[in-house]
Tab-separated table of C-alpha atoms in Angstrom:
chain	number	residue	atom	x	y	z
A	1	MET	CA	24.009	247.813	165.804
A	2	ASP	CA	26.065	247.184	162.646
A	3	LEU	CA	24.194	250.063	160.822
A	4	LEU	CA	24.984	252.290	163.794
A	5	ARG	CA	28.658	251.380	163.604
A	6	LEU	CA	28.752	252.137	159.852
A	7	SER	CA	27.557	255.742	160.372
A	8	PRO	CA	30.397	258.134	159.680
A	9	VAL	CA	30.354	259.835	163.116
A	10	PRO	CA	32.294	259.035	166.278
A	11	ALA	CA	30.843	256.527	168.780
A	12	THR	CA	30.657	259.208	171.432
A	13	THR	CA	28.211	261.107	169.249
A	14	HIS	CA	26.088	257.974	168.960
A	15	GLY	CA	26.165	257.787	172.671
A	16	ALA	CA	25.254	261.447	173.153
A	17	SER	CA	22.334	261.187	170.715
A	18	ARG	CA	21.011	258.051	172.340
A	19	THR	CA	21.331	259.604	175.770
A	20	ILE	CA	19.473	262.772	174.695
A	21	THR	CA	16.648	260.654	173.210
A	22	ASP	CA	16.380	258.623	176.360
A	23	LEU	CA	16.503	261.794	178.508
A	24	ALA	CA	13.667	263.304	176.499
A	25	LEU	CA	11.575	260.209	177.091
A	26	ILE	CA	12.421	260.052	180.831
A	27	LEU	CA	11.691	263.734	181.306
A	28	THR	CA	8.332	263.387	179.521
A	29	ILE	CA	7.371	260.510	181.872
A	30	ALA	CA	8.615	262.508	184.883
A	31	ALA	CA	6.645	265.600	183.843
A	32	VAL	CA	3.395	263.569	183.461
A	33	SER	CA	4.021	261.841	186.831
A	34	ILE	CA	4.633	265.187	188.644
A	35	ALA	CA	1.547	266.731	187.088
A	36	ALA	CA	-0.575	263.679	188.000
A	37	ASN	CA	0.757	263.690	191.567
A	38	ALA	CA	0.221	267.442	191.975
A	39	LEU	CA	-3.377	267.115	190.789
A	40	LEU	CA	-4.264	263.959	192.636
A	41	PHE	CA	-2.372	264.359	195.905
A	42	ALA	CA	-1.837	268.136	196.042
A	43	ILE	CA	1.946	267.811	196.165
A	44	PRO	CA	3.535	271.248	195.976
A	45	ILE	CA	5.759	271.699	192.957
A	46	THR	CA	8.886	273.411	194.189
A	47	THR	CA	12.046	274.404	192.421
A	48	THR	CA	13.972	271.856	194.562
A	49	LEU	CA	11.631	269.106	193.334
A	50	LEU	CA	11.953	270.136	189.705
A	51	GLY	CA	15.737	270.520	189.959
A	52	THR	CA	16.072	267.092	191.643
A	53	VAL	CA	13.940	265.414	188.967
A	54	ALA	CA	15.760	267.140	186.102
A	55	THR	CA	19.297	266.412	187.381
A	56	GLY	CA	18.384	262.890	188.540
A	57	CYS	CA	16.831	262.057	185.187
A	58	THR	CA	19.946	263.309	183.396
A	59	ALA	CA	22.214	261.102	185.423
A	60	LEU	CA	19.823	258.150	185.019
A	61	ALA	CA	19.616	258.667	181.282
A	62	ILE	CA	23.452	258.650	180.926
A	63	VAL	CA	23.807	255.361	182.944
A	64	ALA	CA	20.718	253.707	181.467
A	65	SER	CA	21.752	254.463	177.842
A	66	LEU	CA	25.166	252.983	178.382
A	67	ALA	CA	23.761	249.864	180.063
A	68	GLY	CA	21.209	249.625	177.186
A	69	ALA	CA	24.079	249.632	174.661
A	70	LEU	CA	25.713	246.771	176.564
A	71	SER	CA	22.597	244.655	176.909
A	72	ALA	CA	21.595	245.259	173.237
A	73	GLN	CA	24.760	243.319	172.244
A	74	THR	CA	23.926	240.251	174.321
A	75	ASN	CA	21.488	237.472	173.511
A	76	ASN	CA	19.522	238.557	176.559
A	77	PRO	CA	18.184	242.137	176.278
A	78	ILE	CA	16.340	241.675	179.607
A	79	LEU	CA	19.801	242.016	181.185
A	80	GLY	CA	19.483	245.812	180.704
A	81	PRO	CA	17.600	246.536	184.008
A	82	VAL	CA	20.153	244.324	185.910
A	83	LEU	CA	23.085	246.342	184.450
A	84	VAL	CA	21.449	249.621	185.368
A	85	ILE	CA	21.209	248.815	189.127
A	86	PRO	CA	24.844	249.658	190.133
A	87	GLY	CA	24.821	253.010	188.419
A	88	ALA	CA	21.250	253.903	189.380
A	89	ALA	CA	21.651	253.105	193.109
A	90	PRO	CA	23.614	256.258	194.131
A	91	ILE	CA	21.330	258.404	191.921
A	92	LEU	CA	18.201	257.071	193.673
A	93	GLN	CA	19.809	257.532	197.091
A	94	ALA	CA	20.679	261.152	196.352
A	95	ALA	CA	17.304	261.846	194.686
A	96	LEU	CA	15.415	260.456	197.698
A	97	ALA	CA	17.253	262.967	199.856
A	98	GLN	CA	16.676	265.725	197.303
A	99	SER	CA	20.422	266.654	197.298
A	100	LEU	CA	20.955	268.735	194.181
A	101	THR	CA	24.720	269.142	194.860
A	102	ILE	CA	25.344	265.336	195.048
A	103	LEU	CA	23.139	264.698	192.052
A	104	ALA	CA	25.011	267.310	190.003
A	105	GLY	CA	28.281	265.661	191.069
A	106	LEU	CA	27.071	262.152	190.130
A	107	THR	CA	25.857	263.518	186.744
A	108	LEU	CA	29.362	264.951	186.030
A	109	VAL	CA	31.099	261.700	187.081
A	110	TYR	CA	28.797	259.541	184.944
A	111	ALA	CA	29.043	261.879	182.000
A	112	GLY	CA	32.845	261.671	182.136
A	113	LEU	CA	32.759	257.882	182.405
A	114	ALA	CA	30.264	257.673	179.511
A	115	TRP	CA	32.484	259.869	177.367
A	116	PHE	CA	35.302	257.399	177.844
A	117	LEU	CA	33.245	254.207	177.683
A	118	TRP	CA	30.866	254.782	174.718
A	119	PRO	CA	33.534	254.078	172.033
A	120	HIS	CA	34.406	250.854	173.810
A	121	ALA	CA	30.766	249.878	174.358
A	122	LEU	CA	30.167	250.103	170.591
A	123	GLY	CA	33.471	248.427	169.761
A	124	GLU	CA	34.886	251.374	167.886
A	125	ALA	CA	38.010	252.075	169.940
A	126	SER	CA	41.001	249.770	169.496
B	1	MET	CA	52.635	236.203	175.863
B	2	LYS	CA	50.457	235.287	172.837
B	3	THR	CA	46.729	235.323	172.531
B	4	ASN	CA	44.519	233.594	170.085
B	5	SER	CA	42.202	236.165	168.506
B	6	SER	CA	39.532	233.635	167.488
B	7	THR	CA	38.942	232.144	170.921
B	8	GLY	CA	40.587	234.661	173.179
B	9	SER	CA	42.666	231.881	174.722
B	10	VAL	CA	45.968	232.691	176.378
B	11	ASP	CA	48.756	230.544	175.081
B	12	SER	CA	51.057	230.706	178.059
B	13	ALA	CA	50.582	231.692	181.714
B	14	PRO	CA	52.687	234.355	183.383
B	15	PRO	CA	55.836	232.717	184.779
B	16	TRP	CA	55.364	234.080	188.302
B	17	ARG	CA	51.833	232.648	188.720
B	18	PRO	CA	52.536	229.030	189.737
B	19	LEU	CA	55.036	230.143	192.385
B	20	ALA	CA	52.614	232.835	193.617
B	21	ARG	CA	49.843	230.280	193.889
B	22	ARG	CA	51.996	227.913	195.911
B	23	VAL	CA	53.247	230.657	198.231
B	24	THR	CA	49.713	232.104	198.810
B	25	LEU	CA	48.299	228.577	199.378
B	26	TRP	CA	50.615	227.895	202.316
B	27	ALA	CA	50.371	231.439	203.586
B	28	THR	CA	46.573	231.186	203.495
B	29	ILE	CA	46.512	227.867	205.355
B	30	ALA	CA	48.908	229.207	208.041
B	31	SER	CA	47.148	232.514	208.451
B	32	TRP	CA	43.641	230.927	208.759
B	33	LEU	CA	44.866	228.425	211.326
B	34	ALA	CA	46.374	231.357	213.277
B	35	LEU	CA	43.187	233.442	212.818
B	36	GLY	CA	41.092	230.613	214.296
B	37	TYR	CA	43.378	230.425	217.333
B	38	LEU	CA	43.332	234.233	217.817
B	39	VAL	CA	39.505	234.483	217.466
B	40	TRP	CA	38.714	231.667	219.879
B	41	TYR	CA	41.608	231.751	222.364
B	42	VAL	CA	43.166	235.221	222.370
B	43	ALA	CA	40.323	237.685	221.540
B	44	PRO	CA	37.965	238.596	224.421
B	45	ASP	CA	35.252	236.167	225.256
B	46	TRP	CA	32.040	238.208	225.641
B	47	ARG	CA	30.111	235.611	227.524
B	48	GLY	CA	28.864	236.967	230.794
B	49	VAL	CA	29.403	240.648	229.863
B	50	ALA	CA	26.341	242.545	231.091
B	51	ASP	CA	25.394	244.515	227.901
B	52	VAL	CA	26.281	241.722	225.407
B	53	SER	CA	23.208	239.615	224.633
B	54	ALA	CA	24.783	237.505	221.857
B	55	PRO	CA	28.538	236.894	222.533
B	56	TYR	CA	28.981	234.327	219.802
B	57	THR	CA	27.488	236.750	217.176
B	58	ARG	CA	30.148	239.205	218.242
B	59	LYS	CA	32.784	236.866	216.885
B	60	ILE	CA	31.450	237.845	213.412
B	61	LEU	CA	33.391	241.071	214.009
B	62	PHE	CA	36.561	239.130	213.160
B	63	TYR	CA	35.240	237.977	209.799
B	64	HIS	CA	32.763	240.566	208.500
B	65	PRO	CA	34.986	243.683	208.061
B	66	ALA	CA	37.683	241.567	206.447
B	67	SER	CA	35.305	239.933	204.042
B	68	ALA	CA	34.015	243.351	203.013
B	69	TRP	CA	37.589	244.570	202.553
B	70	ALA	CA	38.405	241.486	200.456
B	71	THR	CA	35.349	242.158	198.273
B	72	PHE	CA	36.567	245.691	197.565
B	73	LEU	CA	40.055	244.247	196.758
B	74	ALA	CA	38.612	241.762	194.288
B	75	TYR	CA	36.476	244.368	192.681
B	76	PHE	CA	39.415	246.687	192.396
B	77	LEU	CA	41.193	243.907	190.483
B	78	VAL	CA	38.206	243.634	188.107
B	79	PHE	CA	38.366	247.421	187.595
B	80	SER	CA	42.141	247.499	186.999
B	81	TYR	CA	42.157	244.607	184.493
B	82	SER	CA	39.129	246.041	182.751
B	83	VAL	CA	40.927	249.383	182.207
B	84	ALA	CA	43.995	247.443	181.044
B	85	TYR	CA	41.914	245.385	178.601
B	86	LEU	CA	40.170	248.446	177.038
B	87	ASN	CA	43.560	250.182	176.669
B	88	GLU	CA	45.404	247.299	175.079
B	89	ARG	CA	42.622	244.975	173.835
B	90	ASP	CA	44.778	242.072	174.951
B	91	HIS	CA	42.944	238.901	176.128
B	92	ARG	CA	45.513	238.219	178.853
B	93	TYR	CA	43.727	240.863	180.876
B	94	ASP	CA	40.229	239.295	180.455
B	95	ASN	CA	40.579	236.073	182.435
B	96	PRO	CA	42.080	237.742	185.540
B	97	ALA	CA	39.148	240.215	185.572
B	98	ALA	CA	36.590	237.376	185.284
B	99	ALA	CA	38.400	235.384	188.012
B	100	ALA	CA	38.449	238.355	190.369
B	101	ALA	CA	34.727	238.926	189.786
B	102	GLU	CA	33.877	235.320	190.673
B	103	VAL	CA	36.009	235.390	193.861
B	104	GLY	CA	34.592	238.827	194.686
B	105	TRP	CA	31.017	237.631	194.291
B	106	PHE	CA	31.709	234.787	196.780
B	107	LEU	CA	33.284	237.201	199.324
B	108	ASN	CA	30.542	239.747	198.772
B	109	THR	CA	27.920	237.082	199.606
B	110	LEU	CA	29.921	236.245	202.748
B	111	ALA	CA	30.085	239.918	203.771
B	112	LEU	CA	26.350	240.354	203.138
B	113	ALA	CA	25.430	237.198	205.119
B	114	THR	CA	27.658	237.971	208.098
B	115	GLY	CA	26.488	241.599	208.094
B	116	THR	CA	22.832	240.477	208.072
B	117	VAL	CA	23.323	238.128	211.030
B	118	TRP	CA	25.224	240.839	212.958
B	119	GLY	CA	22.691	243.544	212.218
B	120	THR	CA	19.562	241.546	213.035
B	121	VAL	CA	21.037	240.762	216.504
B	122	GLU	CA	22.818	244.025	217.341
B	123	TRP	CA	20.711	246.749	215.745
B	124	SER	CA	17.119	247.715	216.459
B	125	ARG	CA	14.712	250.511	215.679
B	126	THR	CA	11.394	250.747	217.505
B	127	GLY	CA	8.471	249.276	215.582
B	128	GLN	CA	10.666	247.960	212.755
B	129	HIS	CA	11.422	244.359	211.761
B	130	PRO	CA	15.166	243.629	212.332
B	131	LEU	CA	15.618	242.697	208.622
B	132	ALA	CA	14.020	246.018	207.617
B	133	THR	CA	16.454	247.818	209.974
B	134	VAL	CA	19.379	246.039	208.376
B	135	TYR	CA	18.369	246.530	204.750
B	136	THR	CA	17.599	250.222	205.147
B	137	GLU	CA	21.097	250.812	206.497
B	138	PRO	CA	23.188	252.767	203.929
B	139	LYS	CA	26.350	250.631	204.281
B	140	VAL	CA	24.390	247.406	203.899
B	141	LEU	CA	22.727	248.889	200.789
B	142	VAL	CA	26.182	249.591	199.350
B	143	VAL	CA	27.268	245.997	199.883
B	144	LEU	CA	23.969	244.901	198.311
B	145	VAL	CA	24.593	247.198	195.324
B	146	MET	CA	28.067	245.609	194.958
B	147	TRP	CA	26.517	242.117	195.079
B	148	PHE	CA	24.073	243.090	192.293
B	149	THR	CA	26.979	244.611	190.347
B	150	MET	CA	29.061	241.432	190.587
B	151	SER	CA	26.046	239.301	189.680
B	152	ALA	CA	25.281	241.533	186.647
B	153	TYR	CA	28.905	241.311	185.575
B	154	LEU	CA	28.873	237.497	185.702
B	155	LEU	CA	25.455	237.368	183.952
B	156	LEU	CA	26.785	239.670	181.234
B	157	ARG	CA	29.797	237.375	180.609
B	158	ARG	CA	27.498	234.351	180.224
B	159	ALA	CA	25.147	236.165	177.863
B	160	VAL	CA	27.802	236.940	175.158
B	161	ARG	CA	29.325	234.133	173.117
B	162	ASP	CA	31.973	235.908	171.096
B	163	PRO	CA	35.178	236.162	173.174
B	164	ASP	CA	36.183	239.617	171.847
B	165	ASP	CA	32.669	241.044	172.465
B	166	ARG	CA	32.476	239.327	175.839
B	167	ALA	CA	35.783	240.793	177.021
B	168	ARG	CA	35.025	244.255	175.716
B	169	LEU	CA	31.463	244.487	177.117
B	170	ALA	CA	32.481	242.972	180.453
B	171	ALA	CA	35.387	245.478	180.714
B	172	VAL	CA	33.039	248.445	180.037
B	173	PHE	CA	30.628	247.157	182.742
B	174	GLY	CA	33.505	246.411	185.113
B	175	ILE	CA	34.450	250.117	185.084
B	176	LEU	CA	30.881	251.439	185.170
B	177	GLY	CA	29.929	249.008	188.016
B	178	PHE	CA	33.051	249.716	190.092
B	179	ALA	CA	32.264	253.462	189.917
B	180	GLY	CA	28.788	252.749	191.334
B	181	ALA	CA	30.044	251.197	194.618
B	182	PRO	CA	32.233	254.005	195.946
B	183	LEU	CA	29.728	256.604	194.728
B	184	SER	CA	26.921	254.844	196.584
B	185	PHE	CA	29.169	254.580	199.656
B	186	MET	CA	29.918	258.335	199.593
B	187	THR	CA	26.309	259.298	198.877
B	188	SER	CA	24.932	257.269	201.792
B	189	ARG	CA	27.692	258.428	204.147
B	190	ILE	CA	27.084	262.097	203.373
B	191	LEU	CA	23.358	261.977	203.519
B	192	GLN	CA	22.221	259.738	206.354
B	193	THR	CA	22.928	258.862	209.920
B	194	SER	CA	24.097	255.286	210.199
B	195	LEU	CA	23.749	252.528	212.725
B	196	HIS	CA	26.822	250.858	211.263
B	197	PRO	CA	29.811	251.439	213.564
B	198	ASP	CA	33.001	252.846	212.055
B	199	ILE	CA	35.655	251.299	214.215
B	200	ALA	CA	38.720	252.722	212.388
B	201	GLY	CA	39.857	255.334	209.910
B	202	PRO	CA	38.740	258.895	209.335
B	203	GLY	CA	35.404	259.686	210.957
B	204	ALA	CA	35.538	256.631	213.220
B	205	ASN	CA	32.878	256.572	215.925
B	206	PRO	CA	34.534	256.855	219.422
B	207	ASP	CA	31.673	254.822	220.970
B	208	ALA	CA	32.528	251.949	218.635
B	209	ALA	CA	36.211	251.964	219.394
B	210	VAL	CA	37.616	248.465	219.973
B	211	GLY	CA	40.443	247.596	222.343
B	212	PRO	CA	43.996	246.900	221.067
B	213	THR	CA	43.555	243.106	221.185
B	214	VAL	CA	40.310	243.131	219.188
B	215	GLY	CA	41.814	245.682	216.750
B	216	ALA	CA	44.921	243.488	216.199
B	217	VAL	CA	42.800	240.367	215.527
B	218	ILE	CA	40.660	242.328	213.091
B	219	GLY	CA	43.827	243.547	211.364
B	220	PHE	CA	45.129	239.972	211.155
B	221	SER	CA	41.823	238.763	209.717
B	222	VAL	CA	42.172	241.426	206.971
B	223	VAL	CA	45.635	239.890	206.109
B	224	ALA	CA	44.122	236.323	206.168
B	225	PHE	CA	41.228	237.276	203.917
B	226	SER	CA	43.534	239.137	201.527
B	227	LEU	CA	45.768	236.073	201.203
B	228	LEU	CA	42.698	233.843	200.617
B	229	THR	CA	41.374	236.301	197.979
B	230	ILE	CA	44.715	236.366	196.093
B	231	HIS	CA	45.045	232.569	196.165
B	232	LEU	CA	41.499	231.923	195.010
B	233	TRP	CA	41.910	234.558	192.263
B	234	LEU	CA	45.162	233.033	191.022
B	235	THR	CA	43.650	229.547	191.062
B	236	ARG	CA	40.501	230.573	189.188
B	237	TRP	CA	42.544	232.609	186.693
B	238	THR	CA	44.627	229.434	186.022
B	239	MET	CA	41.468	227.344	185.544
B	240	LEU	CA	39.983	229.860	183.096
B	241	ASP	CA	43.238	229.834	181.111
B	242	ILE	CA	43.210	226.028	181.051
B	243	ALA	CA	39.548	226.013	179.896
B	244	ASP	CA	40.393	228.515	177.050
B	245	THR	CA	43.313	226.413	175.916
B	246	ALA	CA	41.220	223.241	175.979
B	247	ASN	CA	38.565	224.980	173.804
B	248	ASP	CA	41.068	226.364	171.323
B	249	PRO	CA	40.268	224.779	167.903
B	250	ASP	CA	43.650	225.953	166.535
B	251	ASP	CA	45.665	223.883	169.007
B	252	PRO	CA	46.123	220.355	167.601
B	253	GLU	CA	46.884	218.906	171.006
B	254	HIS	CA	43.410	219.781	172.229
B	255	GLN	CA	41.292	218.638	169.289
B	256	HIS	CA	39.015	215.820	170.356
B	257	ALA	CA	37.369	213.242	168.089
């Protein structure tokens, strides 16, 4: 964390890079899961399904990366999943209903919040 | 007001707080005595009414909405003081946020418990266990999400030792967590049909409309719960300030052998 803070770039950039890395990981897992489900259970891959997964994963990556930054600074990294729950709940609710509009709205809200909170989460803002 | 940067302790309390605590204490006692009288002697007694199977459970109506409202009030205090802390990095905003979270967690538990009792008796879906009916209800899920949020906030505070880091991380989570509750509320309200009756406000269900007497008692219970919330919050805030001062190594009066 100290090395991260010493890097000569704004904290928001750290947040964005961490979020993009997490998003790549989540999307890879989602792609493998969708492919496995399509093969094993003959689930049709529709544009709605792909859009829901892509938008939901983006929102989840934003929230989970920020919660990860918070839990990494505690003595108890297992706190991470607990901190994700409040942010992830509305994403899961909208994803279960396959509502792309609400998911897109949630993604925008969380992206705006993350933009404001990342510098504070890393202790850079004063 | 001065703050000690090494411990985060607040050196003096706001001058209005002792008076506010005293006023809210007596107002809370008076309002709760009045609420008890209104609930048991003025509000309708549903015993003997044909379609009411559990008349005493219906009395929960006078406590459940108010406890949910008080939870939102406490959490709004957490959110407000978290924003203030991040803007000014002043420790005088940290203890009120922590105190509001503790009070909010207690009220949230109360709202969840009363809602569960109400739902298991009043709601039913064919072939489903009553608890499953209650905990698949969108509004109950929102209250449950809030309960997890408050629990996570309190766990986060206990997991960080450094006062500056603790206040900063808790403030960040206070804002992120507060955003989750209304978003979850809106999402579930837009997407699903609900068994939960909306007795007042925009989109209220006409079938769930209550009479003027019941409405007035519910309104009064909201006032009583708000007073209780404010008093508990002020008291807990005072206790946290005292604990900080007692742990301050720079204060010679509080150094123990």
